[in-house]
Amino acid sequence: MRIAIAGGGPGGLYFAALMKQLDPRHEITVWERNAPDDTFGFGVVFSDETLGGIGNADTVIHDEMARLFARWTDIDIDIDGHTFTVGGQGFAAMSRKDLLRLLQHRAADLGVSVHYRTPAPDADELRTSYDLVVAADGINSMIRTKYADTFAPTLDHRANKYIWLGTDLVFEAFQFVVKQTEWGTMQIHGYPYSASGSTFIVEMHSDVWRRAGFDATEGETLPPGASDERAVEKIKAIFAAELAGHEVLTNNSRWLNFTTVRNRRWHDRNVVLLGDAAHTAHFSIGSGTKLAMEDALALAACLHEQPSLADALQAYETERKPVVESTQRAAQASLEWFENIGMYVGQDPAQFCFNLLTRSRRITFENLKDRDADFARRIESAFAEATGATEAVPAMFQPVDIGTLRLKNRIIVSPMDMYSAADGVPDDFHLVHLGSKALGGAGLVMTEMVCVSAEGRITPGCTGLWNDGQRDAYRRMTEFVHTRTTAKIGVQLGHSGRKGSTRLMWDGMDQPLAEDNWEVIGPSAVPYGPGCHLPREAGRADLDKVVADFAAAARRAVAAGFDLVEVHAAHGYLLSSFLSPVANKRTDEYGGPLVNRLRFPLEVFDAVRAAVPAQIPVTVRISATDWVPDGNTEHDAVEIARAFVAHGAAAIDVSSGQVTAAEQPAYGRSYQTPFADRIRQLVAAPAGVKVIAVGAISSFDDVNSILLAGRADLCALGRAHLHDPQWTLHAAADQDYRGEGAGWPIQFRAGSRKPPTSRTDKIPPRLALLRHQSDEHVHLRWTPR
């Protein structure tokens, strides 16, 4: 093949070297606009997995890299003078300049033609003259821009400012320094890359950056290669204690905003994107150089393995894109955490440290235990002490209070609509459904959304509390829970609004009934989505009736024996649609700015709170974002939560979306937890109000990690409890926990130990049973000789 590569960075050069080794007959030409020694940046970090791939593909490059590596396992975290060391991670770093030099030599030795100080020819010319054109021309890729209609790039410019520096202070481990200054929170990301230097990245929110006066050079255009020396002098003063008299090194160092690059497609006929041209991931989670070299490995392998160029490029994109997107999701969580780092300044230092380590959700409590068991025990003990517990047990099994209601653990069975009632009356199905979950060990079991009126139902199969027969049917369930289990049971009250009069979920979710429809109301005459009901705008009489219906249902809930009442103001139902500007287009006192959109939901909440005795907590579920432009955002959610807290909410149950069919949620593991985290830090925790995290939480490890990091006080799980009604008890068995937080019903106690699975006759080496992991293995420091 004739291969043209635009960009002579590590990704482009490594790909060229690999292809030449696969077939020396390939004619490969690289264009690099910079000189060979124009290397920007300081160090690059690699994972063991990446190094394994490099070792298999090119032992010469791998061995040269290994010879230059700084290796360590520790992360040192300094939080305003509180220091922590966490071991067992595993890092390898080297000078970016050294890496580029060895790749340049390797490419030259293999016969790759590299034109330095030479921009690549026009992409149309290249794709006509060459069999394959590789766009390895970086974050500002000209080739990607030229064919933007095909690649469909998105560039997400973030709020934080950072500057890439170096220092002759040789760190012994990865360094996170979080410092409170008179201007706000600043942080350092640092790591060693050789026997003589370390990378030293300074990052802060743009507001902090401006307050500190770093914007003094904002309007200046620095010449190529020049650094912002005024910023460097100020940084040296701010971090004088951390630098301990050492120098700050510059190399084209200037303030930047990180840009996350994504592309819908990575190839077009014979043009393919590689490295930063295709994707970027925030530096707090990994190295762009590492990702680019992994791209090069995959692209070369696919070209070698597939029968045609088209097949190879499609295989490359199919293989790499999901891996990169997973990395980008973790990087997005990490960069957003650092953007919001100021929220956590009040956290206990140990909890802050754990919060930082688990920010991307790639490190969890369980794998932290595998990495550094001593540190994990320290975090668990600190959580127990902070919550007033008498012993350090798994966080999910620490008791918790919602208002005056004490729960034995922090697991909630989330409300889940069953669509299985007749005339709003729950029956034996609901008794078995709720009863089995209560027997399964959860601290609190919630009903599905119980409708406050017949016309407030979602479907004909929804339960209600608009008459005494429904109240008495629910009393059977609360009595079962209270007499047969140690769980508590709560009711969620709601009104369907414009999402009512629809079919059962399995017959067509959100679709109008085929017949016997009832009139639906909403804040405005705006349907939920195409083909959905057009609601009638609610008038004063409608609103008064809804308030009265909620209050009456709340009184019946108390009479039915529920321990907690939740007002459903999420998921696009009536109260949620009043809160959202997507659904609420009113021009009266209930529409317009958020303070007006809150008015009716707060009227309903106040009526429920007044109808319920003080000792029974009233909580609220909200949608923290509408997932559409011009809808509510996480910032609006903070103000919504603040308003409900001011009106007496004992807990905020933080969900998201389902306000419009046009939503585009960013699904993923624990994807709604950051919204709960923000509300907890900014509103709930200072007020002594609990926050409940929901959404794709399914493992006890994720639950414990969320709780230990202080992102929420409780976790509500829905589908996990449908999969396993005894999820909580099984989680206790998996963690070898036996205690009041997960007491097995006496009838089930024989099942409290996991049954044996497959038989094995393998006998482990006896001495292995006596071996303990040494501190030297857990805590490896970089000590250059």
GROMACS .gro file of N, CA and C in nm, residues 103-112 114:
model
   33
  103LEU      N    1   1.080   0.685   1.866
  103LEU     CA    2   0.988   0.651   1.757
  103LEU      C    3   1.040   0.707   1.625
  104GLN      N    4   1.097   0.826   1.629
  104GLN     CA    5   1.157   0.883   1.507
  104GLN      C    6   1.269   0.794   1.455
  105HIS      N    7   1.357   0.750   1.546
  105HIS     CA    8   1.468   0.664   1.506
  105HIS      C    9   1.417   0.529   1.453
  106ARG      N   10   1.316   0.475   1.519
  106ARG     CA   11   1.262   0.345   1.476
  106ARG      C   12   1.201   0.356   1.336
  107ALA      N   13   1.125   0.463   1.311
  107ALA     CA   14   1.064   0.482   1.180
  107ALA      C   15   1.171   0.498   1.073
  108ALA      N   16   1.275   0.576   1.106
  108ALA     CA   17   1.383   0.595   1.009
  108ALA      C   18   1.455   0.465   0.979
  109ASP      N   19   1.483   0.386   1.082
  109ASP     CA   20   1.552   0.258   1.063
  109ASP      C   21   1.472   0.163   0.973
  110LEU      N   22   1.340   0.174   0.980
  110LEU     CA   23   1.254   0.084   0.903
  110LEU      C   24   1.227   0.137   0.762
  111GLY      N   25   1.275   0.256   0.729
  111GLY     CA   26   1.259   0.308   0.594
  111GLY      C   27   1.136   0.394   0.572
  112VAL      N   28   1.077   0.448   0.680
  112VAL     CA   29   0.963   0.539   0.667
  112VAL      C   30   1.016   0.677   0.628
  114VAL      N   31   0.989   1.061   0.641
  114VAL     CA   32   0.926   1.163   0.726
  114VAL      C   33   0.975   1.300   0.682
   0.00000   0.00000   0.00000
